[in-house]
Amino acid sequence: MRLLVCEFVTGGGLAGCELPDALRREGDMMLRALVKDLTDLPLLSVSAARDWRLPPLDGAVEHRWIAAGDDPWTAWRRCIAEADAVLPVAPETGGALERLTALVLQQERVLLGSRPDAVRRAASKLLTCRSLTGFGIAAVPTWPLRSALEDAALNEHGGLVVKPDDGAGSEDTFLLSGAAALGSWADRRGDVDRFVVQPYLAGPAVSLSLLCADGRGAVLSCNSQDMRLDGERFRYHGSVVGGREDLRSLCEPIAAGIAAAFPGLWGLVGADLVETSQGLVVLEVNPRVTTSYAGLRHALGRNPAELLVGLATAGWEAVQPSPVAQEVEVSVDAGTG
């Protein structure tokens, strides 16, 4: 099988533009871990889209270089046409992941990722809240920013979190002290329609690494997250993969509910939660590989790419997720611990 891995940031998505170091570092962590795991499997010929400014990847991988003057979407279309299967990794922001997954299906290649409809709904914090609560899963209340500004009930909440509806990670995510502060913040912006508002929920940040397919979901690992405030702004610094395995029994029904609410989720999926005094609450669903993947192989004690390829070739019943064997630190500041 000829398998193409296309990671948006390191794969040419910013060709011709500045390549921010933080995005490059985080994207490279995911890509290098994926390529290592995939090239260790038999019967796979692995290629990867690669921004021309970055160094080559290690191992038996064929590079598909994207130069400064290239249109990445045209280049990716050519790369996809030469592959049998494609594993896309891209931010949900601006519809990038949805567009990339649709491109794979348009060329009738095997998509090792979530389907466009699931990507579209999971990309929206607002639709995620509605979808999960409809399946009885506790999700943080979410409102469009513009309508929230006109709602007097907003004054009942203390801290408020404002973020892009389709943002990825902690992109443009701020903690404000209340409705008055939110109004002042909105007055300084010209793009309020991009944003949603959520009440701030105090408690440890948790993430899940999931395997999903056709409405079914299994927990691969329960992770702690290192999320810090830099002034008003949230910053993600990494995670401990397997660091919250004490929550597994509570997270397994949540994983099943997420998969049922988004039946088009497929393959490696992430979810962010907060552990409140009332229990676990879902903040968002990431319909793609997340940064925690960089530590997943060591945490599980087995190659997680086996699960992904097995899911594609033999189906759900043939996949047997393993319990976490050890905790592994993943830092976006300093690489994998």
Coordinates of C-alpha atoms in Angstrom, one line a residue:
M1 CA 0.0 0.0 0.0
R2 CA 1.3 3.4 -0.9
L3 CA 0.5 5.7 2.0
L4 CA 0.8 9.5 2.0
V5 CA 1.0 11.4 5.2
C6 CA 0.0 15.1 4.8
E7 CA 0.5 17.3 7.8
F8 CA -0.7 20.8 7.0
V9 CA 1.9 23.0 8.6
T10 CA 5.1 21.0 7.9
G11 CA 3.7 19.7 4.6
G12 CA 3.5 22.9 2.7
G13 CA 0.3 24.5 3.9
L14 CA 2.2 27.7 4.8
A15 CA 4.5 27.6 1.7
G16 CA 5.3 31.2 0.7
C17 CA 4.3 32.4 4.2
E18 CA 6.1 32.7 7.5
L19 CA 6.5 29.3 9.2
P20 CA 5.9 30.0 12.9
D21 CA 8.3 28.1 15.1
A22 CA 5.7 26.9 17.6
L23 CA 3.4 25.5 14.9
R24 CA 6.3 24.0 13.0
R25 CA 7.6 22.3 16.2
E26 CA 4.2 20.8 17.1
G27 CA 3.5 19.7 13.6
D28 CA 6.9 18.1 13.3
M29 CA 6.4 16.1 16.5
M30 CA 3.2 14.6 15.2
L31 CA 4.6 13.9 11.7
R32 CA 7.9 12.3 12.9
A33 CA 6.0 10.0 15.3
L34 CA 3.5 9.0 12.6
V35 CA 6.2 8.4 10.0
K36 CA 8.3 6.4 12.4
D37 CA 5.4 4.2 13.3
L38 CA 4.1 3.7 9.8
T39 CA 7.5 2.9 8.3
D40 CA 8.0 0.3 10.9
L41 CA 5.0 -1.6 9.5
P42 CA 5.4 -4.2 6.7
L43 CA 3.9 -3.8 3.3
L44 CA 3.6 0.0 3.5
S45 CA 5.4 2.4 1.2
V46 CA 5.3 5.7 3.1
S47 CA 5.6 9.2 1.6
A48 CA 5.1 12.6 3.3
A49 CA 4.4 16.1 2.0
R50 CA 7.3 18.4 3.2
D51 CA 7.8 22.1 3.3
W52 CA 11.1 22.9 1.4
R53 CA 12.4 24.9 4.3
L54 CA 12.4 22.0 6.7
P55 CA 15.1 19.2 7.1
P56 CA 14.4 15.7 5.7
L57 CA 12.6 13.2 7.9
D58 CA 14.3 10.2 9.2
G59 CA 13.7 6.7 8.0
A60 CA 12.4 5.0 4.8
V61 CA 10.1 7.8 3.8
E62 CA 9.8 9.4 0.4
H63 CA 9.6 13.2 0.5
R64 CA 7.2 15.2 -1.6
W65 CA 8.7 18.6 -1.4
I66 CA 6.5 21.7 -1.5
A67 CA 8.4 24.8 -2.7
A68 CA 7.8 28.4 -1.9
G69 CA 6.1 29.1 -5.2
D70 CA 3.9 26.0 -5.2
D71 CA 0.2 26.1 -4.5
P72 CA -0.1 23.5 -1.7
W73 CA -3.6 22.3 -2.7
T74 CA -2.5 21.7 -6.3
A75 CA 0.7 19.9 -5.0
W76 CA -1.3 17.8 -2.5
R77 CA -3.8 16.8 -5.2
R78 CA -0.9 15.4 -7.3
C79 CA 0.5 13.6 -4.2
I80 CA -2.8 12.1 -3.4
A81 CA -3.3 10.9 -7.0
E82 CA -0.1 8.9 -6.6
A83 CA -1.1 7.2 -3.3
D84 CA -3.4 4.4 -2.4
A85 CA -4.3 5.8 1.0
V86 CA -3.9 9.2 2.7
L87 CA -3.6 10.2 6.4
P88 CA -4.4 13.9 6.6
V89 CA -3.4 16.0 9.6
A90 CA -4.6 19.6 9.5
P91 CA -6.2 22.3 11.8
E92 CA -9.9 22.6 11.6
T93 CA -9.5 26.4 11.3
G94 CA -10.8 27.8 8.1
G95 CA -12.1 24.4 7.0
A96 CA -8.6 23.2 6.2
L97 CA -9.0 19.7 7.5
E98 CA -12.5 19.3 5.9
R99 CA -11.2 20.4 2.6
L100 CA -8.2 18.1 2.7
T101 CA -10.3 15.0 3.7
A102 CA -12.8 15.9 0.9
L103 CA -9.9 16.1 -1.6
V104 CA -8.9 12.5 -0.7
L105 CA -12.4 11.2 -1.2
Q106 CA -12.8 13.1 -4.5
Q107 CA -9.8 11.2 -5.9
E108 CA -11.3 7.9 -4.6
R109 CA -8.4 7.2 -2.3
V110 CA -8.6 5.4 1.1
L111 CA -9.1 8.1 3.7
L112 CA -7.3 7.2 7.0
G113 CA -9.2 9.9 8.9
S114 CA -12.6 11.2 9.8
R115 CA -15.2 11.9 7.2
P116 CA -15.9 15.5 6.0
D117 CA -19.3 15.8 7.7
A118 CA -17.9 14.7 11.1
V119 CA -15.0 17.1 10.6
R120 CA -17.3 20.0 9.8
R121 CA -19.5 19.4 12.9
A122 CA -16.6 18.6 15.3
A123 CA -14.7 21.7 14.1
S124 CA -17.5 23.9 15.4
K125 CA -17.5 24.3 19.2
L126 CA -21.1 25.3 19.0
L127 CA -22.2 22.2 17.0
T128 CA -20.0 20.0 19.2
C129 CA -21.9 21.2 22.3
R130 CA -25.3 20.6 20.7
S131 CA -24.3 17.2 19.3
L132 CA -22.9 15.9 22.5
T133 CA -25.7 17.1 24.8
G134 CA -28.1 15.5 22.4
F135 CA -26.5 12.1 23.3
G136 CA -26.4 12.8 27.0
I137 CA -22.7 13.7 27.2
A138 CA -21.8 16.6 29.5
A139 CA -20.4 19.4 27.4
V140 CA -19.5 23.0 28.2
P141 CA -22.3 25.4 27.4
T142 CA -21.4 27.4 24.2
W143 CA -22.9 30.5 22.7
P144 CA -22.1 32.6 19.7
L145 CA -20.2 35.7 20.9
R146 CA -22.5 38.2 19.3
S147 CA -25.7 36.7 20.8
A148 CA -24.0 36.3 24.2
L149 CA -23.2 40.0 24.3
E150 CA -26.9 40.7 24.2
D151 CA -27.9 38.1 26.8
A152 CA -28.3 39.5 30.3
A153 CA -27.9 36.0 31.7
L154 CA -24.2 36.1 30.8
N155 CA -23.8 38.3 33.9
E156 CA -24.5 35.2 36.0
H157 CA -21.2 33.7 35.0
G158 CA -17.9 34.8 36.5
G159 CA -15.0 33.9 34.2
L160 CA -15.7 33.5 30.5
V161 CA -13.6 31.8 27.9
V162 CA -13.7 33.2 24.4
K163 CA -12.3 31.3 21.4
P164 CA -12.8 30.9 17.7
D165 CA -15.7 28.6 16.9
D166 CA -13.4 26.5 14.5
G167 CA -10.1 27.1 16.3
A168 CA -7.6 24.4 16.9
G169 CA -5.8 23.9 20.2
S170 CA -5.5 27.0 22.3
E171 CA -5.5 29.4 19.3
D172 CA -6.8 32.8 20.2
T173 CA -8.3 31.5 23.4
F174 CA -8.8 34.0 26.3
L175 CA -10.1 34.0 29.8
L176 CA -12.0 37.2 30.7
S177 CA -13.3 38.2 34.1
G178 CA -17.0 38.5 33.1
A179 CA -19.6 40.1 30.8
A180 CA -18.2 43.6 31.1
A181 CA -14.7 42.5 30.2
L182 CA -16.1 40.4 27.3
G183 CA -17.9 43.5 26.0
S184 CA -14.7 45.5 26.1
W185 CA -12.7 42.7 24.4
A186 CA -15.3 42.5 21.6
D187 CA -15.2 46.2 21.1
R188 CA -11.5 45.9 20.2
R189 CA -12.1 43.2 17.6
G190 CA -13.4 43.4 14.1
D191 CA -14.1 39.7 13.8
V192 CA -16.5 38.9 16.6
D193 CA -18.5 36.5 14.4
R194 CA -15.6 34.1 14.5
F195 CA -15.9 33.6 18.2
V196 CA -17.9 31.7 20.7
V197 CA -18.2 32.1 24.5
Q198 CA -18.1 29.4 27.2
P199 CA -18.2 29.7 31.0
Y200 CA -14.9 29.0 32.6
L201 CA -14.8 25.6 34.3
A202 CA -12.2 25.2 37.1
G203 CA -10.4 21.9 37.3
P204 CA -7.6 19.9 35.8
A205 CA -7.3 19.7 32.0
V206 CA -7.7 16.2 30.5
S207 CA -7.4 14.9 27.0
L208 CA -8.4 11.6 25.5
S209 CA -6.6 9.7 22.6
L210 CA -9.4 7.7 20.9
L211 CA -9.8 5.2 18.2
C212 CA -13.1 5.6 16.4
A213 CA -15.0 4.1 13.4
D214 CA -18.6 3.9 12.3
G215 CA -20.1 5.2 15.5
R216 CA -17.9 3.2 17.8
G217 CA -15.1 4.5 20.0
A218 CA -12.4 3.2 22.3
V219 CA -10.1 4.9 24.7
L220 CA -6.4 4.5 23.8
S221 CA -5.1 6.8 26.6
C222 CA -6.3 9.3 29.2
N223 CA -3.9 12.2 29.4
S224 CA -3.2 15.1 31.6
Q225 CA -2.7 18.5 29.9
D226 CA -0.3 21.3 30.7
M227 CA -2.5 24.3 30.0
R228 CA -1.3 27.6 31.4
L229 CA -2.5 31.2 31.4
D230 CA -0.2 33.9 29.9
G231 CA -2.0 37.0 31.0
E232 CA -5.5 36.5 29.6
R233 CA -4.4 34.0 27.0
F234 CA -4.4 30.2 27.4
R235 CA -1.2 28.5 26.2
Y236 CA -0.8 24.7 25.6
H237 CA 2.6 23.4 26.7
G238 CA 2.1 19.6 26.4
S239 CA 0.7 16.6 28.1
V240 CA 1.4 13.4 30.0
V241 CA 0.1 10.6 27.8
G242 CA -1.5 8.1 30.2
G243 CA -1.2 10.6 33.0
R244 CA -4.9 10.3 33.9
E245 CA -5.6 6.5 33.6
D246 CA -7.4 6.8 36.9
L247 CA -10.3 8.3 34.9
R248 CA -10.5 5.5 32.3
S249 CA -13.7 3.9 33.7
L250 CA -15.4 7.4 33.5
C251 CA -13.9 8.2 30.1
E252 CA -15.0 5.0 28.3
P253 CA -18.7 5.9 28.2
I254 CA -17.7 9.4 27.1
A255 CA -15.7 7.9 24.2
A256 CA -18.7 5.8 23.2
G257 CA -20.9 8.9 23.3
I258 CA -18.6 11.0 21.3
A259 CA -18.4 8.3 18.6
A260 CA -22.2 7.9 18.6
A261 CA -22.7 11.7 18.3
F262 CA -20.2 11.9 15.4
P263 CA -20.5 8.6 13.5
G264 CA -18.2 9.9 10.8
L265 CA -15.3 10.0 13.2
W266 CA -12.7 7.5 12.0
G267 CA -9.3 6.5 13.1
L268 CA -7.2 8.6 15.6
V269 CA -9.3 11.2 17.3
G270 CA -8.7 13.5 20.3
A271 CA -11.0 15.1 22.9
D272 CA -10.4 17.8 25.5
L273 CA -12.2 17.7 28.8
V274 CA -12.0 19.4 32.2
E275 CA -12.4 17.5 35.5
T276 CA -14.9 19.6 37.5
S277 CA -16.3 19.1 41.0
Q278 CA -19.4 17.8 39.2
G279 CA -17.6 15.4 36.9
L280 CA -15.9 15.4 33.5
V281 CA -17.1 17.9 30.9
V282 CA -16.2 17.8 27.3
L283 CA -14.7 21.1 25.9
E284 CA -14.1 20.0 22.3
V285 CA -13.5 17.1 19.9
N286 CA -10.5 17.0 17.6
P287 CA -11.4 14.8 14.5
R288 CA -7.7 14.1 13.8
V289 CA -4.4 13.1 15.2
T290 CA -3.4 15.3 18.1
T291 CA 0.0 16.2 19.6
S292 CA -0.4 13.5 22.3
Y293 CA 0.3 11.0 19.5
A294 CA 4.0 11.8 19.9
G295 CA 4.0 9.8 23.2
L296 CA 1.4 7.2 22.4
R297 CA 3.7 4.4 21.2
H298 CA 5.8 4.5 24.3
A299 CA 2.7 4.8 26.6
L300 CA 1.0 1.8 25.0
G301 CA 4.1 -0.3 24.6
R302 CA 3.0 -1.1 21.0
N303 CA 2.8 0.6 17.6
P304 CA -0.5 2.5 17.4
A305 CA -0.2 2.7 13.6
E306 CA -1.0 -1.1 13.7
L307 CA -4.4 -0.2 15.1
L308 CA -5.0 2.4 12.4
V309 CA -3.9 0.2 9.5
G310 CA -5.8 -2.8 11.0
L311 CA -8.9 -0.7 11.2
A312 CA -8.6 0.1 7.5
T313 CA -7.8 -3.4 6.3
A314 CA -9.6 -5.8 8.7
G315 CA -12.3 -3.7 10.4
W316 CA -13.2 -2.8 14.0
E317 CA -13.6 -6.4 15.3
A318 CA -10.0 -7.1 14.4
V319 CA -8.7 -4.2 16.4
Q320 CA -7.6 -4.8 20.0
P321 CA -6.5 -1.6 21.8
S322 CA -4.0 -2.1 24.6
P323 CA -4.0 -0.7 28.1
V324 CA -1.5 2.1 28.9
A325 CA 1.8 0.6 30.0
Q326 CA 3.5 3.8 31.3
E327 CA 3.2 7.6 31.5
V328 CA 5.0 9.6 28.8
E329 CA 5.6 13.3 28.9
V330 CA 5.1 15.2 25.6
S331 CA 6.3 18.9 25.7
V332 CA 5.7 21.2 22.7
D333 CA 8.4 23.4 24.3
A334 CA 11.2 20.8 24.4
G335 CA 10.1 17.8 22.4
T336 CA 9.1 14.4 23.8
G337 CA 10.3 13.5 27.2

